[in-house]
Tab-separated table of C-alpha atoms in Angstrom:
chain	number	residue	atom	x	y	z
A	1	UNK	CA	-39.497	46.010	-25.626
A	2	UNK	CA	-36.637	46.369	-25.200
A	3	UNK	CA	-36.414	44.461	-22.227
A	4	UNK	CA	-37.599	41.498	-24.472
A	5	UNK	CA	-35.677	41.832	-27.056
A	6	UNK	CA	-32.442	41.761	-24.583
A	7	UNK	CA	-33.789	38.713	-23.215
A	8	UNK	CA	-33.896	36.807	-26.582
A	9	UNK	CA	-30.429	38.141	-27.517
A	10	UNK	CA	-29.148	36.936	-24.605
A	11	UNK	CA	-30.750	33.454	-24.769
A	12	UNK	CA	-29.281	33.354	-28.528
A	13	UNK	CA	-25.963	33.878	-27.579
A	14	UNK	CA	-26.023	31.279	-24.660
A	15	UNK	CA	-27.601	29.060	-27.290
A	16	UNK	CA	-24.218	29.779	-29.849
A	17	UNK	CA	-22.062	29.261	-26.834
A	18	UNK	CA	-24.030	26.096	-25.356
A	19	UNK	CA	-23.933	24.540	-29.429
A	20	UNK	CA	-20.239	25.339	-29.628
A	21	UNK	CA	-19.245	23.707	-26.122
A	22	UNK	CA	-21.272	20.730	-26.801
A	23	UNK	CA	-19.326	20.633	-30.545
A	24	UNK	CA	-15.832	20.864	-29.387
A	25	UNK	CA	-16.253	19.608	-25.201
A	26	UNK	CA	-13.987	16.904	-26.024
A	27	UNK	CA	-11.264	19.337	-26.442
A	28	UNK	CA	-12.825	21.499	-24.084
A	29	UNK	CA	-12.178	18.650	-21.626
A	30	UNK	CA	-8.380	18.632	-22.363
A	31	UNK	CA	-7.988	21.860	-22.015
A	32	UNK	CA	-9.367	22.243	-18.484
A	33	UNK	CA	-6.855	20.307	-16.988
A	34	UNK	CA	-3.404	21.477	-16.345
A	35	UNK	CA	-0.113	19.331	-16.455
A	36	UNK	CA	2.055	18.518	-13.370
A	37	UNK	CA	5.121	20.513	-12.773
A	38	UNK	CA	7.157	17.658	-11.281
A	39	UNK	CA	9.701	20.255	-9.432
A	40	UNK	CA	7.915	21.110	-6.152
A	41	UNK	CA	7.419	17.313	-5.560
A	42	UNK	CA	11.425	17.043	-6.854
A	43	UNK	CA	12.472	19.474	-4.312
A	44	UNK	CA	10.587	17.763	-1.535
A	45	UNK	CA	11.999	13.955	-2.186
A	46	UNK	CA	15.581	16.029	-2.247
A	47	UNK	CA	14.603	17.072	1.305
A	48	UNK	CA	14.339	14.097	2.487
A	49	UNK	CA	17.145	12.629	0.448
A	50	UNK	CA	15.391	10.484	-1.632
A	51	UNK	CA	17.832	11.057	-4.508
A	52	UNK	CA	17.329	7.698	-6.704
A	53	UNK	CA	12.879	8.235	-6.244
A	54	UNK	CA	13.970	11.774	-6.973
A	55	UNK	CA	15.754	11.071	-9.981
A	56	UNK	CA	12.989	8.386	-11.780
A	57	UNK	CA	10.394	10.925	-10.936
A	58	UNK	CA	11.956	13.702	-12.433
A	59	UNK	CA	13.444	11.663	-15.287
A	60	UNK	CA	9.442	10.796	-16.586
A	61	UNK	CA	8.641	14.238	-17.221
A	62	UNK	CA	11.926	15.378	-18.913
A	63	UNK	CA	10.741	13.239	-21.702
A	64	UNK	CA	8.107	16.133	-22.761
A	65	UNK	CA	9.286	19.730	-23.323
A	66	UNK	CA	7.508	21.533	-21.513
A	67	UNK	CA	9.454	19.908	-18.313
A	68	UNK	CA	12.625	19.734	-20.546
A	69	UNK	CA	12.824	23.179	-21.377
A	70	UNK	CA	12.331	24.565	-17.866
A	71	UNK	CA	15.881	25.156	-16.495
A	72	UNK	CA	14.924	25.196	-12.886
A	73	UNK	CA	14.518	21.280	-14.000
A	74	UNK	CA	17.088	21.074	-15.452
A	75	UNK	CA	19.114	22.258	-12.905
A	76	UNK	CA	17.592	19.922	-10.587
A	77	UNK	CA	17.971	17.609	-12.019
A	78	UNK	CA	21.859	18.004	-12.851
A	79	UNK	CA	22.359	18.936	-8.846
A	80	UNK	CA	20.621	15.309	-8.568
A	81	UNK	CA	22.740	13.434	-10.579
A	82	UNK	CA	25.788	14.894	-9.396
A	83	UNK	CA	25.515	13.254	-5.872
A	84	UNK	CA	24.148	10.130	-7.100
A	85	UNK	CA	26.969	9.690	-8.711
A	86	UNK	CA	29.542	10.786	-5.683
A	87	UNK	CA	32.253	8.261	-4.360
A	88	UNK	CA	30.678	8.979	-0.894
A	89	UNK	CA	27.031	8.587	-1.627
A	90	UNK	CA	27.750	5.569	-3.801
A	91	UNK	CA	29.826	3.758	-0.800
A	92	UNK	CA	27.171	4.594	1.424
A	93	UNK	CA	24.000	2.874	-0.650
A	94	UNK	CA	27.071	-0.176	-1.132
A	95	UNK	CA	27.324	-0.345	2.720
A	96	UNK	CA	23.544	-0.022	2.616
A	97	UNK	CA	22.821	-3.104	0.970
A	98	UNK	CA	25.784	-4.697	2.961
A	99	UNK	CA	24.618	-4.147	5.897
A	100	UNK	CA	20.803	-3.423	6.013
A	101	UNK	CA	20.522	-6.488	2.935
A	102	UNK	CA	18.299	-3.251	0.942
A	103	UNK	CA	18.708	-0.167	-0.692
A	104	UNK	CA	16.970	2.029	-2.857
A	105	UNK	CA	20.182	2.455	-5.247
A	106	UNK	CA	21.381	-0.745	-7.873
A	107	UNK	CA	24.651	-0.766	-6.123
A	108	UNK	CA	23.243	-1.290	-2.429
A	109	UNK	CA	20.649	-3.508	-4.426
A	110	UNK	CA	23.314	-5.597	-6.083
A	111	UNK	CA	25.189	-6.196	-2.574
A	112	UNK	CA	22.148	-6.850	-0.317
A	113	UNK	CA	21.084	-10.497	-2.886
A	114	UNK	CA	24.567	-11.530	-2.839
A	115	UNK	CA	23.936	-13.834	0.278
A	116	UNK	CA	20.022	-14.129	0.352
A	117	UNK	CA	20.369	-15.520	-3.443
A	118	UNK	CA	22.449	-18.198	-2.356
A	119	UNK	CA	20.471	-21.506	0.134
A	120	UNK	CA	23.067	-20.351	2.800
A	121	UNK	CA	20.723	-17.100	3.104
A	122	UNK	CA	17.737	-19.324	3.613
A	123	UNK	CA	19.519	-21.477	6.095
A	124	UNK	CA	20.566	-18.627	7.824
A	125	UNK	CA	16.998	-17.572	8.184
A	126	UNK	CA	15.525	-21.017	8.837
A	127	UNK	CA	18.318	-21.528	11.723
A	128	UNK	CA	17.843	-17.862	13.632
A	129	UNK	CA	14.010	-18.577	13.163
A	130	UNK	CA	14.975	-21.983	14.757
A	131	UNK	CA	16.751	-20.395	17.673
A	132	UNK	CA	13.989	-18.151	18.630
A	133	UNK	CA	11.468	-20.632	19.133
A	134	UNK	CA	13.832	-22.438	21.268
A	135	UNK	CA	14.356	-19.759	23.558
A	136	UNK	CA	10.569	-19.296	23.610
A	137	UNK	CA	11.014	-15.433	21.602
A	138	UNK	CA	8.652	-14.432	18.732
A	139	UNK	CA	9.165	-16.353	15.671
A	140	UNK	CA	8.612	-14.158	12.570
A	141	UNK	CA	6.288	-16.488	10.251
A	142	UNK	CA	7.193	-15.203	7.447
A	143	UNK	CA	10.841	-15.095	6.621
A	144	UNK	CA	10.667	-18.996	8.209
A	145	UNK	CA	8.324	-19.420	5.337
A	146	UNK	CA	10.249	-17.231	3.143
A	147	UNK	CA	13.243	-19.481	3.688
A	148	UNK	CA	11.240	-22.735	3.457
A	149	UNK	CA	10.546	-21.562	0.123
A	150	UNK	CA	13.904	-20.454	-0.777
A	151	UNK	CA	15.845	-23.972	0.414
A	152	UNK	CA	13.087	-25.519	-1.757
A	153	UNK	CA	13.672	-22.971	-4.913
A	154	UNK	CA	17.784	-24.111	-4.704
A	155	UNK	CA	17.211	-27.972	-4.712
A	156	UNK	CA	14.773	-27.258	-7.479
A	157	UNK	CA	17.068	-24.674	-9.205
A	158	UNK	CA	20.141	-27.264	-8.723
A	159	UNK	CA	18.102	-29.863	-10.566
A	160	UNK	CA	16.679	-28.311	-13.098
A	161	UNK	CA	20.234	-26.521	-14.375
A	162	UNK	CA	21.795	-30.807	-14.506
A	163	UNK	CA	18.355	-31.258	-16.232
A	164	UNK	CA	18.558	-28.698	-18.837
A	165	UNK	CA	22.428	-30.210	-19.154
A	166	UNK	CA	21.037	-34.154	-19.992
A	167	UNK	CA	17.658	-33.231	-21.970
A	168	UNK	CA	20.192	-30.518	-24.240
A	169	UNK	CA	17.802	-27.325	-23.014
A	170	UNK	CA	14.519	-29.087	-22.832
A	171	UNK	CA	13.952	-28.639	-19.087
A	172	UNK	CA	14.986	-25.084	-19.495
A	173	UNK	CA	11.132	-24.144	-18.779
A	174	UNK	CA	11.609	-25.267	-14.865
A	175	UNK	CA	15.174	-23.800	-14.735
A	176	UNK	CA	13.379	-20.540	-15.219
A	177	UNK	CA	10.657	-20.702	-13.027
A	178	UNK	CA	12.516	-22.506	-9.655
A	179	UNK	CA	14.420	-19.167	-10.817
A	180	UNK	CA	12.033	-17.089	-10.506
A	181	UNK	CA	10.495	-18.530	-7.915
A	182	UNK	CA	14.171	-18.146	-5.746
A	183	UNK	CA	14.256	-14.456	-7.025
A	184	UNK	CA	10.853	-13.885	-5.506
A	185	UNK	CA	12.081	-15.110	-2.293
A	186	UNK	CA	14.805	-12.998	-2.042
A	187	UNK	CA	12.681	-9.820	-2.954
A	188	UNK	CA	9.932	-10.245	-0.633
A	189	UNK	CA	12.626	-11.101	2.099
A	190	UNK	CA	13.569	-7.239	1.263
A	191	UNK	CA	10.378	-6.321	1.336
A	192	UNK	CA	9.463	-7.652	4.685
A	193	UNK	CA	12.508	-5.588	5.662
A	194	UNK	CA	11.303	-2.486	4.303
A	195	UNK	CA	7.736	-3.126	6.119
A	196	UNK	CA	6.663	-2.858	2.557
A	197	UNK	CA	4.887	-6.293	2.357
A	198	UNK	CA	1.157	-6.340	2.497
A	199	UNK	CA	-0.753	-8.303	5.069
A	200	UNK	CA	-2.105	-10.476	2.757
A	201	UNK	CA	0.691	-11.691	1.275
A	202	UNK	CA	2.269	-12.072	4.509
A	203	UNK	CA	-0.415	-15.073	5.819
A	204	UNK	CA	-0.848	-16.524	1.733
A	205	UNK	CA	3.177	-16.935	1.584
A	206	UNK	CA	2.663	-18.532	5.829
A	207	UNK	CA	-0.090	-20.819	3.933
A	208	UNK	CA	2.209	-21.677	0.903
A	209	UNK	CA	4.876	-22.474	2.884
A	210	UNK	CA	3.059	-25.811	4.409
A	211	UNK	CA	2.203	-26.850	1.182
A	212	UNK	CA	5.650	-26.447	-0.375
A	213	UNK	CA	7.219	-28.331	2.729
A	214	UNK	CA	4.532	-30.932	2.152
A	215	UNK	CA	4.928	-30.991	-1.449
A	216	UNK	CA	8.521	-30.508	-2.368
A	217	UNK	CA	6.770	-28.356	-5.698
A	218	UNK	CA	6.533	-24.899	-6.145
A	219	UNK	CA	3.690	-25.549	-8.254
A	220	UNK	CA	1.233	-23.620	-5.822
A	221	UNK	CA	3.568	-20.400	-5.264
A	222	UNK	CA	4.581	-20.225	-9.129
A	223	UNK	CA	2.319	-17.961	-10.361
A	224	UNK	CA	2.289	-15.968	-7.549
A	225	UNK	CA	6.569	-15.794	-7.011
A	226	UNK	CA	6.004	-14.881	-11.339
A	227	UNK	CA	3.749	-11.655	-10.665
A	228	UNK	CA	6.253	-11.136	-7.875
A	229	UNK	CA	9.628	-10.899	-9.855
A	230	UNK	CA	7.860	-9.311	-12.533
A	231	UNK	CA	6.949	-6.253	-10.364
A	232	UNK	CA	10.083	-6.343	-8.666
A	233	UNK	CA	12.475	-6.095	-11.718
A	234	UNK	CA	11.196	-2.656	-11.871
A	235	UNK	CA	12.313	1.012	-9.795
A	236	UNK	CA	10.147	1.230	-7.292
A	237	UNK	CA	8.817	-2.819	-7.510
A	238	UNK	CA	8.562	-2.264	-3.388
A	239	UNK	CA	6.483	0.377	-3.214
A	240	UNK	CA	4.012	-0.896	-5.879
A	241	UNK	CA	4.281	-4.300	-4.119
A	242	UNK	CA	2.758	-2.712	-0.900
A	243	UNK	CA	0.268	-1.297	-2.529
A	244	UNK	CA	-1.620	-4.780	-3.617
A	245	UNK	CA	-4.384	-5.843	-1.788
A	246	UNK	CA	-4.637	-9.915	-2.867
A	247	UNK	CA	-3.287	-11.816	-5.822
A	248	UNK	CA	-5.141	-10.211	-8.417
A	249	UNK	CA	-4.416	-6.846	-7.726
A	250	UNK	CA	-0.981	-8.216	-7.604
A	251	UNK	CA	-1.261	-9.527	-11.307
A	252	UNK	CA	-3.122	-6.584	-12.483
A	253	UNK	CA	0.343	-4.323	-10.961
A	254	UNK	CA	2.718	-7.057	-12.329
A	255	UNK	CA	1.214	-6.447	-15.856
A	256	UNK	CA	1.387	-2.708	-15.571
A	257	UNK	CA	4.556	-2.738	-14.896
A	258	UNK	CA	5.708	-5.339	-17.969
A	259	UNK	CA	4.185	-3.104	-19.786
A	260	UNK	CA	5.432	0.720	-18.592
A	261	UNK	CA	8.784	-0.595	-17.063
A	262	UNK	CA	11.073	1.730	-15.123
A	263	UNK	CA	7.988	4.549	-15.472
A	264	UNK	CA	5.724	2.194	-13.455
A	265	UNK	CA	6.058	3.499	-10.086
A	266	UNK	CA	6.341	7.095	-11.300
A	267	UNK	CA	2.877	6.421	-13.065
A	268	UNK	CA	0.991	4.647	-10.397
A	269	UNK	CA	2.517	7.843	-7.979
A	270	UNK	CA	0.577	10.259	-9.970
A	271	UNK	CA	-2.365	8.194	-10.909
A	272	UNK	CA	-2.712	5.507	-8.493
A	273	UNK	CA	-5.667	2.960	-8.749
A	274	UNK	CA	-6.492	5.205	-12.049
A	275	UNK	CA	-3.299	4.103	-13.916
A	276	UNK	CA	-3.926	0.575	-13.022
A	277	UNK	CA	-7.038	0.593	-14.886
A	278	UNK	CA	-5.909	2.439	-17.393
A	279	UNK	CA	-2.746	-0.038	-17.546
A	280	UNK	CA	-5.168	-2.809	-17.844
A	281	UNK	CA	-6.413	-1.436	-21.385
A	282	UNK	CA	-2.888	-0.373	-22.783
A	283	UNK	CA	-3.377	-2.932	-25.913
A	284	UNK	CA	-6.843	0.100	-26.219
A	285	UNK	CA	-5.820	3.053	-25.581
A	286	UNK	CA	-1.281	2.570	-25.936
A	287	UNK	CA	1.556	3.559	-23.769
A	288	UNK	CA	2.506	6.644	-25.217
A	289	UNK	CA	-0.730	7.706	-24.637
A	290	UNK	CA	-1.200	6.953	-21.297
A	291	UNK	CA	2.290	8.486	-20.359
A	292	UNK	CA	1.019	11.329	-21.803
A	293	UNK	CA	-1.998	11.953	-20.082
A	294	UNK	CA	-0.299	11.143	-17.158
A	295	UNK	CA	1.370	13.801	-17.300
A	296	UNK	CA	-2.133	15.971	-16.802
A	297	UNK	CA	-2.427	13.493	-13.218
A	298	UNK	CA	-5.295	11.261	-12.921
A	299	UNK	CA	-7.332	13.720	-14.070
A	300	UNK	CA	-5.536	13.370	-17.407
A	301	UNK	CA	-5.943	9.398	-17.496
A	302	UNK	CA	-9.606	9.715	-16.698
A	303	UNK	CA	-10.124	12.001	-19.975
A	304	UNK	CA	-8.243	10.171	-22.127
A	305	UNK	CA	-10.389	6.679	-21.397
A	306	UNK	CA	-13.306	9.374	-21.524
A	307	UNK	CA	-12.434	10.760	-25.150
A	308	UNK	CA	-10.112	8.268	-26.467
A	309	UNK	CA	-6.305	8.498	-27.662
A	310	UNK	CA	-6.499	9.865	-30.910
A	311	UNK	CA	-8.349	13.116	-30.186
A	312	UNK	CA	-6.344	13.393	-26.498
A	313	UNK	CA	-3.148	13.254	-28.387
A	314	UNK	CA	-4.604	16.203	-31.185
A	315	UNK	CA	-5.953	18.427	-28.280
A	316	UNK	CA	-3.386	18.218	-26.528
A	317	UNK	CA	-0.738	19.076	-28.881
A	318	UNK	CA	-2.962	22.230	-29.514
A	319	UNK	CA	-2.885	23.033	-26.088
A	320	UNK	CA	0.691	22.819	-25.995
A	321	UNK	CA	0.686	25.561	-28.809
A	322	UNK	CA	-1.029	28.069	-26.454
A	323	UNK	CA	1.362	30.138	-25.052
A	324	UNK	CA	-0.225	32.013	-21.998
A	325	UNK	CA	-4.137	30.559	-21.605
A	326	UNK	CA	-4.372	32.828	-18.228
A	327	UNK	CA	-6.351	32.385	-15.198
A	328	UNK	CA	-9.639	33.311	-16.734
A	329	UNK	CA	-9.526	30.933	-19.828
A	330	UNK	CA	-8.435	28.219	-17.518
A	331	UNK	CA	-11.067	28.919	-15.282
A	332	UNK	CA	-13.696	29.115	-17.671
A	333	UNK	CA	-12.777	26.262	-20.443
A	334	UNK	CA	-12.904	23.961	-16.622
A	335	UNK	CA	-16.768	25.492	-15.912
A	336	UNK	CA	-17.756	24.948	-19.225
A	337	UNK	CA	-16.076	21.133	-19.143
A	338	UNK	CA	-18.030	20.602	-16.298
A	339	UNK	CA	-21.768	21.459	-17.789
A	340	UNK	CA	-24.213	18.560	-18.096
A	341	UNK	CA	-24.711	18.065	-21.370
A	342	UNK	CA	-28.774	17.952	-20.612
A	343	UNK	CA	-28.281	21.800	-19.404
A	344	UNK	CA	-26.596	22.771	-23.156
A	345	UNK	CA	-29.352	20.700	-24.730
A	346	UNK	CA	-31.898	23.123	-22.554
A	347	UNK	CA	-30.146	26.184	-23.245
A	348	UNK	CA	-30.005	25.535	-27.335
A	349	UNK	CA	-33.566	24.528	-27.260
A	350	UNK	CA	-34.251	28.119	-25.110
A	351	UNK	CA	-32.298	29.835	-27.692
A	352	UNK	CA	-33.974	28.408	-30.778
A	353	UNK	CA	-38.012	28.785	-29.325
A	354	UNK	CA	-37.226	32.189	-27.731
A	355	UNK	CA	-36.892	33.488	-31.296
A	356	UNK	CA	-40.087	31.083	-33.030
A	357	UNK	CA	-42.892	33.869	-33.740
A	358	UNK	CA	-45.577	32.430	-32.290
A	359	UNK	CA	-48.187	34.908	-33.101
A	360	UNK	CA	-47.935	34.332	-36.816
A	361	UNK	CA	-47.871	30.604	-35.677
A	362	UNK	CA	-51.572	31.304	-34.100
A	363	UNK	CA	-52.617	33.157	-36.911
A	364	UNK	CA	-51.838	31.030	-39.066
A	365	UNK	CA	-53.221	27.648	-36.942
A	366	UNK	CA	-56.379	29.498	-35.761
A	367	UNK	CA	-58.722	29.386	-39.074
A	368	UNK	CA	-57.103	25.305	-39.619
A	369	UNK	CA	-58.479	24.936	-35.724
A	370	UNK	CA	-62.279	26.682	-36.347
A	371	UNK	CA	-61.970	24.657	-39.520
A	372	UNK	CA	-61.713	21.171	-37.634
A	373	UNK	CA	-63.889	22.535	-34.252
A	374	UNK	CA	-67.117	23.375	-36.899
A	375	UNK	CA	-66.548	19.975	-38.747
A	376	UNK	CA	-66.649	18.439	-35.210
A	377	UNK	CA	-69.715	20.087	-34.353
């Protein structure tokens, strides 16, 4: 008797817990995920002397109290900024831009594009590839293609600028378009030098250059270079470019960069394709909600998509007020959030069924069944 009663009480407790989990499953799904501690990742980047990338990554998390109030994060950020602001560091990045044509810092990027942005850089590259061809050496078709497109873009810039003056600004959109292509050429040259140019884009450029050379028009590459230009204006844009697989993924990445600006590279580093998917729904999910969810990693982004921004923000705020949850609480929350709903509903049903007074029900229903049988007989 005691054993049966214990089982019934146990099932009742499980039913109550299951009902609570069903009721609070959205909140548990937020409690079950942990926020990212950026300090270890930043320390790795600093050890590799990737100071600009480290600063961008840490700056994103410093927007949130749990990192902003962390002394270790504050000290690490001060250390990075001290190095980046030093004269020797700035001088080295300037030289890097002038010599290699590429850099991860603003001063180096500016130095690297000076010659490339003007037609002299394109003519230089075309000449170099022509010399290689004459000598029977390997010709870099991508560099030659970019240079050819760059020459046409420069001519279009000059023509558009003159037309803009003559038409009192009516030709400004054409000037802006040719400038975007020219800027895209410069960016893609840097990507090629850094090994950040994806294979699909190299093939596309070679084919597109033939069309541009034949038609003397930039129409066939305008959209492509516009997306490249938008993407590369954000910090870490070349890394984002290297992750694209076709023109459609480039367009999605460019739109994400437009929506999230300087945070885009960091958000992609955290969430990868999950972030790009969330960014495509930024109108419904909200940019601030996506940034907040990203502090929990890819799981946070998936949870945001599942429960919606309003509940995610509310439950995240509640979770942040818990000073210490402990390992046991974390494990319990993760376990309960992972239990399928059908199991929870089954436990609820069992908890009710075991307390139904079946003997009373049988006693009450037996005369009714017998009367039915008599009538039938």
